[in-house]
Coordinates of C-alpha atoms in Angstrom, one line a residue:
Chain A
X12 CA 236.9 131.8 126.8
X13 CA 237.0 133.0 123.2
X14 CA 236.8 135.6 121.7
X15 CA 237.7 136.7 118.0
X16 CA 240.6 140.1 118.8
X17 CA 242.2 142.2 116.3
X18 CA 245.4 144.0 116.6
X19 CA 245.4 146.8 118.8
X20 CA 242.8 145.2 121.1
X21 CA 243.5 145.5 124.8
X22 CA 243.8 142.7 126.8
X23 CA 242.4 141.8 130.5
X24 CA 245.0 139.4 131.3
X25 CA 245.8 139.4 135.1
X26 CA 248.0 137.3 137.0
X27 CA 250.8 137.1 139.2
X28 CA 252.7 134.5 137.0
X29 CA 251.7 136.0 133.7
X30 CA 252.8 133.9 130.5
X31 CA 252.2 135.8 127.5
X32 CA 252.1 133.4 123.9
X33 CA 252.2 134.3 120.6
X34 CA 250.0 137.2 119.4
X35 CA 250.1 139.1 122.4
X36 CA 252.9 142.4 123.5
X37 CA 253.1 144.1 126.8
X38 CA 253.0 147.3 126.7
X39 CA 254.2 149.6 129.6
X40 CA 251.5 152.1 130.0
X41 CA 253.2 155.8 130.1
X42 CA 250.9 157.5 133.4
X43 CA 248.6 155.4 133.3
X44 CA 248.0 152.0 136.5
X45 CA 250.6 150.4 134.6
X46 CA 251.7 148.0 131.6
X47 CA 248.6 146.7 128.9
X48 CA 248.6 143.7 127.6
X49 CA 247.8 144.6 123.6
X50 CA 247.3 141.8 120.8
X51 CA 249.2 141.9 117.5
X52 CA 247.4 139.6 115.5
X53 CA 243.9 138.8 114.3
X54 CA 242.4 135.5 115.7
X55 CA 240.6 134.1 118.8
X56 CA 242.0 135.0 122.4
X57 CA 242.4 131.5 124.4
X58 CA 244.0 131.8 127.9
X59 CA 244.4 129.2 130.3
X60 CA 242.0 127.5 132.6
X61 CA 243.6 130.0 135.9
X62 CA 244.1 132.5 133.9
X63 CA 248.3 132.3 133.7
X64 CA 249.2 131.4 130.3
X65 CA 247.5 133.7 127.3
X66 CA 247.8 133.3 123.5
X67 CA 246.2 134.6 120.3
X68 CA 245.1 131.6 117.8
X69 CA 245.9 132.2 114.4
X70 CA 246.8 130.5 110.9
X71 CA 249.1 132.1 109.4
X72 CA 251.3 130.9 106.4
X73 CA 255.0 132.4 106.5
X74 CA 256.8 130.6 109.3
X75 CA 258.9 132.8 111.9
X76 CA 261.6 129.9 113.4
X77 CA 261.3 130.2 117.4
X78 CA 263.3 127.5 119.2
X79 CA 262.9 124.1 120.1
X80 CA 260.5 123.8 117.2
X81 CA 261.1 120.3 114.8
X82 CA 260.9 121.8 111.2
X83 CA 261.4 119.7 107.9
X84 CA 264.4 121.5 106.0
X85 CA 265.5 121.0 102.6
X86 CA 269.5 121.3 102.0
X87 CA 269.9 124.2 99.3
X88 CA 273.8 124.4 99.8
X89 CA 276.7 122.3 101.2
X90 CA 278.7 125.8 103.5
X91 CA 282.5 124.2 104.3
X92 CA 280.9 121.9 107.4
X93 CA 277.8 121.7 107.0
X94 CA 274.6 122.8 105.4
X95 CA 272.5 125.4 104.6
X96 CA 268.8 124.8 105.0
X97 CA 265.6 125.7 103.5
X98 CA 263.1 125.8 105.9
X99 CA 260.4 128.7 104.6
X100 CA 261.3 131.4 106.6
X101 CA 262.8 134.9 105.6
X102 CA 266.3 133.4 106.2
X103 CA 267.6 129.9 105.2
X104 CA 269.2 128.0 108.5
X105 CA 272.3 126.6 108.9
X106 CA 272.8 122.8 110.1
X107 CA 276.5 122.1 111.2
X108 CA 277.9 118.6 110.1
X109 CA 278.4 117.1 113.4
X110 CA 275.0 117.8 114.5
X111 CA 274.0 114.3 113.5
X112 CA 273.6 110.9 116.2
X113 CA 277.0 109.5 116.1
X114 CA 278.9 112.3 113.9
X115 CA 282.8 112.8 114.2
X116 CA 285.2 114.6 112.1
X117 CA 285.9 111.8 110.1
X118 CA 282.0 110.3 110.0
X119 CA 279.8 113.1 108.7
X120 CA 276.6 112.9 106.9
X121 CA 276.8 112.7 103.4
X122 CA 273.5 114.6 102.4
X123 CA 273.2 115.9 98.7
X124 CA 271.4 118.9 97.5
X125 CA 267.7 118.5 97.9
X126 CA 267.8 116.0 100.6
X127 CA 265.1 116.5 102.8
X128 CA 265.8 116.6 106.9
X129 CA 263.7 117.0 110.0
X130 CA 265.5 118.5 112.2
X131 CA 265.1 121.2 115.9
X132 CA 265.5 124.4 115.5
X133 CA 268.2 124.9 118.3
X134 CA 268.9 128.7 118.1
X135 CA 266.0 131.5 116.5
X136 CA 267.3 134.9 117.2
X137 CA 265.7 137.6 115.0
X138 CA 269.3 139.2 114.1
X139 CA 270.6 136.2 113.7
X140 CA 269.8 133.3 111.0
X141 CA 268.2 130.4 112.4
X142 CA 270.4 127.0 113.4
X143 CA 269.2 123.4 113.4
X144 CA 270.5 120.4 115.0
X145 CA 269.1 116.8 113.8
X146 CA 269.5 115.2 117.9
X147 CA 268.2 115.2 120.9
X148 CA 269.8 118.4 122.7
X149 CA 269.8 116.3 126.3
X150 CA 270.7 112.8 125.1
X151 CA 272.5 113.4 121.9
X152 CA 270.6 110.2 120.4
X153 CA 268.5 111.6 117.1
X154 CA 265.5 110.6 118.7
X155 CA 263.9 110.3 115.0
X156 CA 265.4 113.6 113.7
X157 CA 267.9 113.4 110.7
X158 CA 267.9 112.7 107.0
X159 CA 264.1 111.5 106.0
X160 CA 264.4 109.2 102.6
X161 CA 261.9 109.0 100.0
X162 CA 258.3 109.6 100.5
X163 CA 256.9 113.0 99.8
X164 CA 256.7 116.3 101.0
X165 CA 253.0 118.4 102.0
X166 CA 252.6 121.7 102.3
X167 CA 250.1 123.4 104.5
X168 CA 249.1 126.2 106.5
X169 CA 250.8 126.4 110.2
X170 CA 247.3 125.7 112.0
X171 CA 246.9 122.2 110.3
X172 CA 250.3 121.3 111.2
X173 CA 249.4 122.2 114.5
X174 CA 246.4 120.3 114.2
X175 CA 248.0 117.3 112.9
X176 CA 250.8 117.3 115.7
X177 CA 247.6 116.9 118.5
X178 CA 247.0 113.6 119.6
X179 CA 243.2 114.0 119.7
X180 CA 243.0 115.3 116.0
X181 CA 241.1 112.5 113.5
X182 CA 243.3 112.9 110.4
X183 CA 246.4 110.4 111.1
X184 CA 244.5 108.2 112.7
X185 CA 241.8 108.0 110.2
X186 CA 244.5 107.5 107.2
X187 CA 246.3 104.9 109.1
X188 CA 243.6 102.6 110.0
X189 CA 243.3 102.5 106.1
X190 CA 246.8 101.7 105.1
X191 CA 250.4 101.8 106.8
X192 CA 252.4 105.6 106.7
X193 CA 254.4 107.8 107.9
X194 CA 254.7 111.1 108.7
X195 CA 256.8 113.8 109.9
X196 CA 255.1 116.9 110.6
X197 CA 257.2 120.1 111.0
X198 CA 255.8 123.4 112.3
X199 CA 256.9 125.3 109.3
X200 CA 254.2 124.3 107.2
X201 CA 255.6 121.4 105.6
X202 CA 254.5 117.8 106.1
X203 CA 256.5 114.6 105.3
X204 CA 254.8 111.7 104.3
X205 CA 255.2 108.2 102.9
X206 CA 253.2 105.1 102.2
X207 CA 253.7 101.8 100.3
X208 CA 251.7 102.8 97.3
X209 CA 252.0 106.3 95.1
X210 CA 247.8 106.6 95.3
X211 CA 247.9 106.4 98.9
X212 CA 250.7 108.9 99.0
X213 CA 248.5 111.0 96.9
X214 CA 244.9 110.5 99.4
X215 CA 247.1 111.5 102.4
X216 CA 248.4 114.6 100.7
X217 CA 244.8 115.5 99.2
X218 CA 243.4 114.9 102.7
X219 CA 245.9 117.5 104.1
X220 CA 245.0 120.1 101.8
X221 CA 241.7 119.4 102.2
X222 CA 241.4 119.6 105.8
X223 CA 243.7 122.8 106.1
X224 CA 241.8 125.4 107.6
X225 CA 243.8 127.6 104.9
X226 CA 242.2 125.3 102.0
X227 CA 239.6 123.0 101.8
X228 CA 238.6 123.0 105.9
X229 CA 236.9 119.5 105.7
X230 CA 235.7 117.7 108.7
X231 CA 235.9 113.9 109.6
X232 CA 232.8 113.3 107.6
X233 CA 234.3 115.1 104.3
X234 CA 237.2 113.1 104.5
X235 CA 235.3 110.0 104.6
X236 CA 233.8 111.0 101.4
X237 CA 236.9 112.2 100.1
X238 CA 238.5 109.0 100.2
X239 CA 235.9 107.1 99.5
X240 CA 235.7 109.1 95.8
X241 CA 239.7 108.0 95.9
X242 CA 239.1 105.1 96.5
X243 CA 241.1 104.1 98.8
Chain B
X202 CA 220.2 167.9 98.9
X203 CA 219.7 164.1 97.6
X204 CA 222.4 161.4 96.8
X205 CA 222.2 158.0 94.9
X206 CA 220.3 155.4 96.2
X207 CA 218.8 157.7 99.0
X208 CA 222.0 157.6 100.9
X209 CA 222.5 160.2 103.9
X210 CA 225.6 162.3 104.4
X211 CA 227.6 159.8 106.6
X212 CA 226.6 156.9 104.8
X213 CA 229.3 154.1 102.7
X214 CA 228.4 152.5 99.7
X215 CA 228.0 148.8 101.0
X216 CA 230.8 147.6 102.0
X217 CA 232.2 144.0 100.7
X218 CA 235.5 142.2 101.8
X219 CA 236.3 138.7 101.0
X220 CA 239.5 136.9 101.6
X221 CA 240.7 135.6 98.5
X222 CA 243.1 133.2 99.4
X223 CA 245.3 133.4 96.3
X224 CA 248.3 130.9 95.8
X225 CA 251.5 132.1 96.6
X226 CA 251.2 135.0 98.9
X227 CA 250.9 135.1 102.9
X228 CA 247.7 136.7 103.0
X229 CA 245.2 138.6 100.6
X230 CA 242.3 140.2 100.4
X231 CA 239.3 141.8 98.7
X232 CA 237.9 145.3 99.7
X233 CA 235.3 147.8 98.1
X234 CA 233.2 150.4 98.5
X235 CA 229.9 149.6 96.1
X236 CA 231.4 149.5 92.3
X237 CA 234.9 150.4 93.8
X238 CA 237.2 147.4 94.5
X239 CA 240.5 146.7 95.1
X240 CA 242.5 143.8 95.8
X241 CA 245.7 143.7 97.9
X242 CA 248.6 140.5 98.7
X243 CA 250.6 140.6 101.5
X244 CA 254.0 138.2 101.3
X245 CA 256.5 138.0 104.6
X246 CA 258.8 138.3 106.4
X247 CA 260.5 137.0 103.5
X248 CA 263.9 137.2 101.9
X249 CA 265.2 141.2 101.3
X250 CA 267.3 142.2 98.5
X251 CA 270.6 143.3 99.9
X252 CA 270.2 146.8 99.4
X253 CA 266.9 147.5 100.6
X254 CA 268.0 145.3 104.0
X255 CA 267.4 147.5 107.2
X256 CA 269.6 145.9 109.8
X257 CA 267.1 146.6 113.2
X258 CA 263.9 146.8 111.2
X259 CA 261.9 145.1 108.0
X260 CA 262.1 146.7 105.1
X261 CA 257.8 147.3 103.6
X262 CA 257.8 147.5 100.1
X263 CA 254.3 148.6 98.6
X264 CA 253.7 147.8 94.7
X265 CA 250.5 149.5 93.9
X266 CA 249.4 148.3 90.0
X267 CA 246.2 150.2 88.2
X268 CA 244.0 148.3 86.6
X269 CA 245.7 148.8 83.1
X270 CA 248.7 150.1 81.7
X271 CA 252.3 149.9 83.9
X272 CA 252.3 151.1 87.0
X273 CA 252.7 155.2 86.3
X274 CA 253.5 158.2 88.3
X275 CA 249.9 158.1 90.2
X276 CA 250.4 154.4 91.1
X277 CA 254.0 155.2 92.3
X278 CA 252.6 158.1 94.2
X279 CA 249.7 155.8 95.7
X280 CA 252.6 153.6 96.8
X281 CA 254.4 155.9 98.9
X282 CA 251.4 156.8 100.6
X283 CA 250.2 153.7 101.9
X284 CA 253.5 152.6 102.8
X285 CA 253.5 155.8 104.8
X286 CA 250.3 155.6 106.6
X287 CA 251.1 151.4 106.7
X288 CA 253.8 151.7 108.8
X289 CA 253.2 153.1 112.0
X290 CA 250.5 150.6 112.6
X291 CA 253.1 147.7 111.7
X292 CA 256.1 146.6 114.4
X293 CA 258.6 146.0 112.0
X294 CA 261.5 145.6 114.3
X295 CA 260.7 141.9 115.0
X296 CA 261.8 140.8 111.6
X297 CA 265.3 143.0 110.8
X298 CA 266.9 142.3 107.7
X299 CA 263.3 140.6 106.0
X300 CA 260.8 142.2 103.4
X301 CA 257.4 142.3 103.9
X302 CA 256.2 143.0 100.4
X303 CA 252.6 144.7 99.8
X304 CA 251.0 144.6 96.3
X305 CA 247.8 146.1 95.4
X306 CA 245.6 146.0 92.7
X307 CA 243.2 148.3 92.1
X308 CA 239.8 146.7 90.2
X309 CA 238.9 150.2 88.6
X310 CA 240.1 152.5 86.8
X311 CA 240.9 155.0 88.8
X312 CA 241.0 158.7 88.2
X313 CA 239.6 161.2 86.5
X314 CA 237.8 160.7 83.4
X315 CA 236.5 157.6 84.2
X316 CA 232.7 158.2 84.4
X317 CA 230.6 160.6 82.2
X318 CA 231.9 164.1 83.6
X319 CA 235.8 163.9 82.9
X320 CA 235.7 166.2 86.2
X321 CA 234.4 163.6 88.1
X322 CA 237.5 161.1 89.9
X323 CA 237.1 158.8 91.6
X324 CA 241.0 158.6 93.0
X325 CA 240.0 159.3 96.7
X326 CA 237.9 156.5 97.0
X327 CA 240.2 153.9 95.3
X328 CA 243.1 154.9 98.0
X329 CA 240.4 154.2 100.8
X330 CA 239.9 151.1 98.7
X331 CA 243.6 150.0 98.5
X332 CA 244.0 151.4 102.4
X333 CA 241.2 148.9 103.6
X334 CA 242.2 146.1 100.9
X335 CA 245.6 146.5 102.2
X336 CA 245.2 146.7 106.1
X337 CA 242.5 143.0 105.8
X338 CA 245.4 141.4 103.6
X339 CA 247.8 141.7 106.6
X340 CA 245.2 140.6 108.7
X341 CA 244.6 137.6 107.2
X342 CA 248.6 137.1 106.6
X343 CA 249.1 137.1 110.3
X344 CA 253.0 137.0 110.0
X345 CA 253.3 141.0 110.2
X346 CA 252.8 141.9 114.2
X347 CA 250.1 145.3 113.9
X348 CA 249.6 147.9 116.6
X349 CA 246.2 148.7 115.3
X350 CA 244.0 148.7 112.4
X351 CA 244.1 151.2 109.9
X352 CA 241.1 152.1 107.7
X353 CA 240.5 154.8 105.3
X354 CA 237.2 156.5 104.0
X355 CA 237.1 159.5 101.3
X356 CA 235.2 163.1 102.3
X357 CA 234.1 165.4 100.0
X358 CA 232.5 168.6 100.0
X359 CA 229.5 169.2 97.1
X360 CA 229.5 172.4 95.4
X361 CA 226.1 172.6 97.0
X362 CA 227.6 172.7 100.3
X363 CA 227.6 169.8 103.0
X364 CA 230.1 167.4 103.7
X365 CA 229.5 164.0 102.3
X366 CA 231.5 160.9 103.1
X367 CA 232.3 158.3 100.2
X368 CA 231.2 160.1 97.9
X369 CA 230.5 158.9 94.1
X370 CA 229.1 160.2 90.6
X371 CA 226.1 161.5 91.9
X372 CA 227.0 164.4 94.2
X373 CA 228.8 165.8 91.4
X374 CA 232.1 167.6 90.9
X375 CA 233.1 168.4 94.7
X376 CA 234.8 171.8 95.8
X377 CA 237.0 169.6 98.4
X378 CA 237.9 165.9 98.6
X379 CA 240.0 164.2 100.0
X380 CA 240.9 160.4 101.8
X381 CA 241.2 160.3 105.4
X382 CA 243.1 157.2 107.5
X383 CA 242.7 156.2 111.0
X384 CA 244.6 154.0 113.2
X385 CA 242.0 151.8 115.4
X386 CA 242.6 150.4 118.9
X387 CA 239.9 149.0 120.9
X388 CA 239.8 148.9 124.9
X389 CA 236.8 146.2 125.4
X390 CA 233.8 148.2 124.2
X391 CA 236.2 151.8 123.9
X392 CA 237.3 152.1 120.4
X393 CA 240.1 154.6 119.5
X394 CA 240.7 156.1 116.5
X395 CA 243.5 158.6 115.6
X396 CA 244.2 160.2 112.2
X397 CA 247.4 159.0 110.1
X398 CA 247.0 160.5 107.4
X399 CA 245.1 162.7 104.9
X400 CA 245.3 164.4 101.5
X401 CA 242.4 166.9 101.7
X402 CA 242.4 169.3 99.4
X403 CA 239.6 172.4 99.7
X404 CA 240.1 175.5 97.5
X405 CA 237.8 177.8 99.9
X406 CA 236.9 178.1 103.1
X407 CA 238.9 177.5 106.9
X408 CA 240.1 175.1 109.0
X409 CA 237.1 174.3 110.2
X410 CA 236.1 172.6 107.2
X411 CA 238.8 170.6 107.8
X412 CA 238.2 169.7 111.4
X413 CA 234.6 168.8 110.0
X414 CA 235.8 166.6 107.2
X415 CA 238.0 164.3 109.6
X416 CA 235.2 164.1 112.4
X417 CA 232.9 163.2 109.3
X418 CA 235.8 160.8 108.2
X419 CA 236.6 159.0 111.7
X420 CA 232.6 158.0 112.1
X421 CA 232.8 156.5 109.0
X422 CA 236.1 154.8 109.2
X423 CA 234.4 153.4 112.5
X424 CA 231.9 151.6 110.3
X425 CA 234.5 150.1 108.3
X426 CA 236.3 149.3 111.9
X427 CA 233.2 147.4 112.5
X428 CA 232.9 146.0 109.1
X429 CA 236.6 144.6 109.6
X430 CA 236.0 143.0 112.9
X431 CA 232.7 140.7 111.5
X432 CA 234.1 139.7 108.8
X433 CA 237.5 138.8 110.8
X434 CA 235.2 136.7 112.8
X435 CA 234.2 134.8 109.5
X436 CA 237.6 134.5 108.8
X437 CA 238.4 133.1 111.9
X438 CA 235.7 130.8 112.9
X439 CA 235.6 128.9 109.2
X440 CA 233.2 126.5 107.9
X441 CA 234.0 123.9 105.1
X442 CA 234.4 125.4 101.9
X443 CA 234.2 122.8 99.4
X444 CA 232.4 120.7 98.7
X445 CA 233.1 116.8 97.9
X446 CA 231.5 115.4 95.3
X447 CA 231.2 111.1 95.9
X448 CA 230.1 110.6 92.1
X449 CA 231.2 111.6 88.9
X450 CA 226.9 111.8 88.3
X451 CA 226.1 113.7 91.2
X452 CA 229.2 115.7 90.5
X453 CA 227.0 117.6 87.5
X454 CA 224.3 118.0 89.7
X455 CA 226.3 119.5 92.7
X456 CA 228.7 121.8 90.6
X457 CA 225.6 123.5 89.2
X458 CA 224.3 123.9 92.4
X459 CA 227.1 125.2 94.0
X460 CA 227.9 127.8 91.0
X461 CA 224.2 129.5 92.2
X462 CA 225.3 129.2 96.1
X463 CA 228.4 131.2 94.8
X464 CA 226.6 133.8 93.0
X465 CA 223.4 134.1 96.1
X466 CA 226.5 134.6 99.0
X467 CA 228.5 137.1 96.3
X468 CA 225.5 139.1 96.4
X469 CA 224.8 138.7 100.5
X470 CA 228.7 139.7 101.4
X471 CA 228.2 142.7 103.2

């Protein structure tokens, strides 16, 4: 199921519906039976269970925006209607003004430089700069996107945030059976968090980096420990 | 005809790589052959200065830096070659108008003059170095889509005669050296290699001694190939790398104990 690939590898990936994720190219074969399926990265092979979907696991730092991704953006410049966005990659994103829950002409968001947003990324073209909207494309309601106030920002490897966006991973829940937070996670690496106190702020951001499979790669056990020598 | 350390023709100095993790870069990474190290960083896509901006493609950018003085003609030099022999291997036109910067350090001082015989250099093995150092760092970045994997080994011929691969002060001034790259690809157990680049240099003797350098070269480069791939599978498939220490007290004890478990694995990397 798998198995560690590096670039260049070919792939056996067969199937009528083919679905190829990140990490992997098709490339059409010149006289040969046909097109190979070639992986671009370094990391473990996963497919799915029938053998449709396949994708090359990775960690990787630099984020490449794709769309319909929820990032965590902070505004570098106010650009006539809206904003201009940091959000790690090679190019900062633009957010338009009336991309907010409830914006008109005359009822825009007043955000200030350095304001922090977590927002969709609704348009990642690579010869284009990336857009963001801070709603819910279908029902226009912000759906818990928009300006995030307070708290304090992470950063981490894309893996963990992957990691901590999965349901069945121990961190969150472990953290919040111990105190009250919150957290925004955005797939560019950057982590939003808050709790009542500025120590337990601290644990949740130490426990980050020290689970990130970039940093510290702790298991549940480790963090136990961990917090335990925080005492928290 | 006897080298150091009993090593045969087509043998490498042992080979170490370690990811190195370092701050604020995408990806890094150690490489060396034996005594000769180099260290390379890997940062992008990231923002491009408006004049080196490529509109279809990303711009790659390699800084080569020696281990003292400012970067000189030979480091420049150094530069333009791996960037060469980089970028076929590297699709570049996912990322237009970004950077992907490569800077590489190399951790000896590299040519001649740098042993007991002034004749002696060493500069062919520190471009494999940098080559391999350089290629693991943007493995380990995994934000630059590759085509293949390119690794580099240096050839030279002794005055004495036979071909040797890597080799170091104690085949002696050579009558032809030079650093051979290879792109790898793999096709499950069928592993490809073809020849990006050399800069072999021979002051006698035909092609031939050329065709037997590179075939030489490509085995070689093959062990490195294999090299890569294990130690990708470390980097992949991580365990826990710290340690936590519960008290202040035991924290003493542990740190000292982990200090030796550092030195013992420094010495197993292979």
């Amino acid at each position: 199921m798998s198995a560690t690939v590096l670039p260049g590898t070919t792939v056996p990936a067969q199937h009528v519906n083919l679905k190829l994720g990140p990490g992997l190219l098709q490339r059409s074969g010149a006289g040969e039976a046909g097109p190979s399926i070639v992986s671009t990265r370094a990391g473990t092979l996963n497919h799915s269970s029938n053998g449709s979907k396949w994708w090359v696991e990775s960690n990787s730092r630099r984020y490449i925006p794709a769309p319909q991704e929820s990032v965590i953006g902070a505004i570098v410049q106010k650009v006539g209607d809206g904003f201009r966005v940091d959000i790690g990659s090679a190019h900062s994103a633009s957010l338009d003004g009336l991309a907010f829950e409830g914006a008109t002409k005359r009822n825009k968001p007043n955000l200030k430089i350095g304001c922090l947003v977590y927002a969709r990324v609704s348009l990642a073209h690579k010869d284009m700069e990336p857009e963001l909207e801070c709603f819910d494309a279908q029902t226009r309601k912000s759906e818990g996107f928009g300006e995030v106030k307070g708290g304090f920002l992470v950063r981490c490897s894309l893996k963990m945030c992957r990691d901590l966006l999965d349901p069945k991973h121990f961190l969150l829940p472990l953290l919040g059976a111990r105190f009250p937070l919150e957290a925004a996670v955005g797939m560019n690496g950057r982590v939003w968090v808050n709790a009542k106190e500025p120590k337990q702020i601290i644990a949740i951001s130490r426990c980050i980096e020290a689970v990130d499979p970039d940093g510290g790669r702790l298991d549940e056990a480790g963090v136990k420990v961990l917090l335990g020598a925080l005492d928290i | 005809m006897s080298r150091l350390n009993g090593r045969q023709p087509h043998e490498l100095r042992p080979i170490q790589i370690s990811f190195d993790g370092l701050a604020r870069v995408d990806g890094s990474a150690r490489f060396s052959f034996g005594p000769i190290a180099a260290l390379s960083s890997v940062s992008g896509p990231i923002e491009v200065r408006l004049a080196s901006e490529n509109a279809s493609q990303a711009t790659l950018e390699v800084l080569v830096r020696p281990l003292s003085n400012v970067p000189a003609t030979e480091s420049k030099a150094l530069a333009a070659t791996v960037r060469g022999l980089l970028t076929p291997s590297l699709i570049l036109v996912n990322n237009p108008r970004t950077l992907v910067q490569i800077v590489a350090q190399a951790l000896v001082p590299s040519g001649s003059g740098t042993g007991l015989d002034p004749k002696i250099s060493n500069a062919s093995a520190v471009t494999a170095a940098v080559v391999n150092a350089s290629t693991l760092a943007l493995l380990n970045s995994g934000s630059v889509p590759m085509r293949g994997v390119v690794c580099a080994v240096a050839v030279g011929r002794r005055k004495d005669g036979p071909l040797v691969v890597d080799p170091d002060a104690g085949d002696g001034a050579l009558d032809a050296e030079g650093c051979f790259a290879f792109m790898f690809t793999r096709d499950g157990d069928d592993v490809q290699a073809r020849c990006v680049w050399t800069n072999w240099k021979q002051g006698s003797g035909d092609e031939g001694v050329l065709s037997a350098a590179r075939e030489l070269a490509s085995q070689a480069a093959g062990d490195v190939y294999a090299a890569i791939h294990a130690n990708v599978e470390g980097m992949v498939n991580v365990k826990p790398a710290i340690v936590v220490l519960p008290t202040p007290k035991e924290a003493t004890v542990m740190e000292v104990k982990k200090e030796k478990e550092e030195e013992m694995e420094i010495k197993m990397e292979f």
